[in-house]
Amino acid sequence: IAGTEVVSILDIIKIIEHYLGKKANLKYEGKSDNLIGNITKVKKMLKFNPKINLKIGIKDLVKKQYFRK
């Protein structure tokens, strides 16, 4: 589920790199589009309200070793 922040794919990669302490080996060409999630329906139907921002969420994932080999 999305949050309220507008971020690019490269921004997400940079955050992951920061918490892993290493650089990603990217082969990317072109423009980095922004990811904009609209959570209006989810907020209304499920009474969902994001409580964790993107950086903290990624940090938690990295700590749980989802991105580690």
PDB file of C-alpha atoms in Angstrom:
ATOM      1  CA  ILE A   1       0.000   0.000   0.000  1.00  0.00           C
ATOM      2  CA  ALA A   2       1.219   3.472  -0.769  1.00  0.00           C
ATOM      3  CA  GLY A   3       1.794   6.377   1.526  1.00  0.00           C
ATOM      4  CA  THR A   4       1.634  10.099   1.151  1.00  0.00           C
ATOM      5  CA  GLU A   5       5.141  10.678  -0.223  1.00  0.00           C
ATOM      6  CA  VAL A   6       6.054  11.181  -3.886  1.00  0.00           C
ATOM      7  CA  VAL A   7       9.361   9.471  -4.689  1.00  0.00           C
ATOM      8  CA  SER A   8      11.290   8.304  -7.715  1.00  0.00           C
ATOM      9  CA  ILE A   9      12.557   4.787  -8.220  1.00  0.00           C
ATOM     10  CA  LEU A  10      16.107   6.121  -7.930  1.00  0.00           C
ATOM     11  CA  ASP A  11      15.227   7.753  -4.588  1.00  0.00           C
ATOM     12  CA  ILE A  12      14.058   4.377  -3.287  1.00  0.00           C
ATOM     13  CA  ILE A  13      17.260   2.731  -4.521  1.00  0.00           C
ATOM     14  CA  LYS A  14      19.363   5.404  -2.791  1.00  0.00           C
ATOM     15  CA  ILE A  15      17.548   4.796   0.500  1.00  0.00           C
ATOM     16  CA  ILE A  16      18.123   1.031   0.211  1.00  0.00           C
ATOM     17  CA  GLU A  17      21.794   1.621  -0.642  1.00  0.00           C
ATOM     18  CA  HIS A  18      22.154   3.853   2.417  1.00  0.00           C
ATOM     19  CA  TYR A  19      20.815   1.245   4.829  1.00  0.00           C
ATOM     20  CA  LEU A  20      22.723  -1.621   3.200  1.00  0.00           C
ATOM     21  CA  GLY A  21      25.936   0.374   3.116  1.00  0.00           C
ATOM     22  CA  LYS A  22      26.669  -0.563  -0.496  1.00  0.00           C
ATOM     23  CA  LYS A  23      25.940   0.683  -3.998  1.00  0.00           C
ATOM     24  CA  ALA A  24      23.505  -1.020  -6.352  1.00  0.00           C
ATOM     25  CA  ASN A  25      24.799  -2.194  -9.704  1.00  0.00           C
ATOM     26  CA  LEU A  26      22.336  -0.347 -11.923  1.00  0.00           C
ATOM     27  CA  LYS A  27      21.902  -0.604 -15.654  1.00  0.00           C
ATOM     28  CA  TYR A  28      19.242   2.015 -16.101  1.00  0.00           C
ATOM     29  CA  GLU A  29      18.596   4.345 -18.997  1.00  0.00           C
ATOM     30  CA  GLY A  30      16.047   7.061 -19.290  1.00  0.00           C
ATOM     31  CA  LYS A  31      14.064   9.242 -16.988  1.00  0.00           C
ATOM     32  CA  SER A  32      13.141   8.214 -13.472  1.00  0.00           C
ATOM     33  CA  ASP A  33       9.393   8.486 -13.103  1.00  0.00           C
ATOM     34  CA  ASN A  34       7.831   9.373  -9.792  1.00  0.00           C
ATOM     35  CA  LEU A  35       5.684   6.843  -8.025  1.00  0.00           C
ATOM     36  CA  ILE A  36       2.457   8.330  -6.777  1.00  0.00           C
ATOM     37  CA  GLY A  37       0.118   6.035  -4.914  1.00  0.00           C
ATOM     38  CA  ASN A  38      -3.455   7.098  -4.388  1.00  0.00           C
ATOM     39  CA  ILE A  39      -4.674   5.636  -1.116  1.00  0.00           C
ATOM     40  CA  THR A  40      -8.008   7.468  -0.993  1.00  0.00           C
ATOM     41  CA  LYS A  41     -10.108   4.298  -1.483  1.00  0.00           C
ATOM     42  CA  VAL A  42      -8.085   2.275   0.997  1.00  0.00           C
ATOM     43  CA  LYS A  43      -8.351   5.033   3.591  1.00  0.00           C
ATOM     44  CA  LYS A  44     -12.116   5.102   3.165  1.00  0.00           C
ATOM     45  CA  MET A  45     -12.831   1.361   2.831  1.00  0.00           C
ATOM     46  CA  LEU A  46     -10.346   0.009   5.377  1.00  0.00           C
ATOM     47  CA  LYS A  47      -9.892   3.093   7.504  1.00  0.00           C
ATOM     48  CA  PHE A  48      -6.179   2.827   6.665  1.00  0.00           C
ATOM     49  CA  ASN A  49      -3.813   5.635   7.547  1.00  0.00           C
ATOM     50  CA  PRO A  50      -0.046   5.213   6.996  1.00  0.00           C
ATOM     51  CA  LYS A  51       1.921   5.361  10.230  1.00  0.00           C
ATOM     52  CA  ILE A  52       5.418   4.580   8.940  1.00  0.00           C
ATOM     53  CA  ASN A  53       7.215   6.812   6.450  1.00  0.00           C
ATOM     54  CA  LEU A  54       9.126   5.373   3.499  1.00  0.00           C
ATOM     55  CA  LYS A  55      12.636   5.668   4.975  1.00  0.00           C
ATOM     56  CA  ILE A  56      11.659   3.947   8.220  1.00  0.00           C
ATOM     57  CA  GLY A  57       9.788   1.228   6.309  1.00  0.00           C
ATOM     58  CA  ILE A  58      12.801   0.507   4.107  1.00  0.00           C
ATOM     59  CA  LYS A  59      15.108   0.569   7.134  1.00  0.00           C
ATOM     60  CA  ASP A  60      12.883  -2.021   8.839  1.00  0.00           C
ATOM     61  CA  LEU A  61      12.942  -4.235   5.721  1.00  0.00           C
ATOM     62  CA  VAL A  62      16.717  -4.060   5.527  1.00  0.00           C
ATOM     63  CA  LYS A  63      17.045  -4.864   9.233  1.00  0.00           C
ATOM     64  CA  LYS A  64      14.891  -7.963   8.638  1.00  0.00           C
ATOM     65  CA  GLN A  65      17.375  -8.910   5.923  1.00  0.00           C
ATOM     66  CA  TYR A  66      14.924  -8.964   3.018  1.00  0.00           C
ATOM     67  CA  PHE A  67      17.553  -7.305   0.836  1.00  0.00           C
ATOM     68  CA  ARG A  68      20.631  -9.147   2.121  1.00  0.00           C
ATOM     69  CA  LYS A  69      22.235 -12.156   0.497  1.00  0.00           C
TER      70      LYS A  69
END
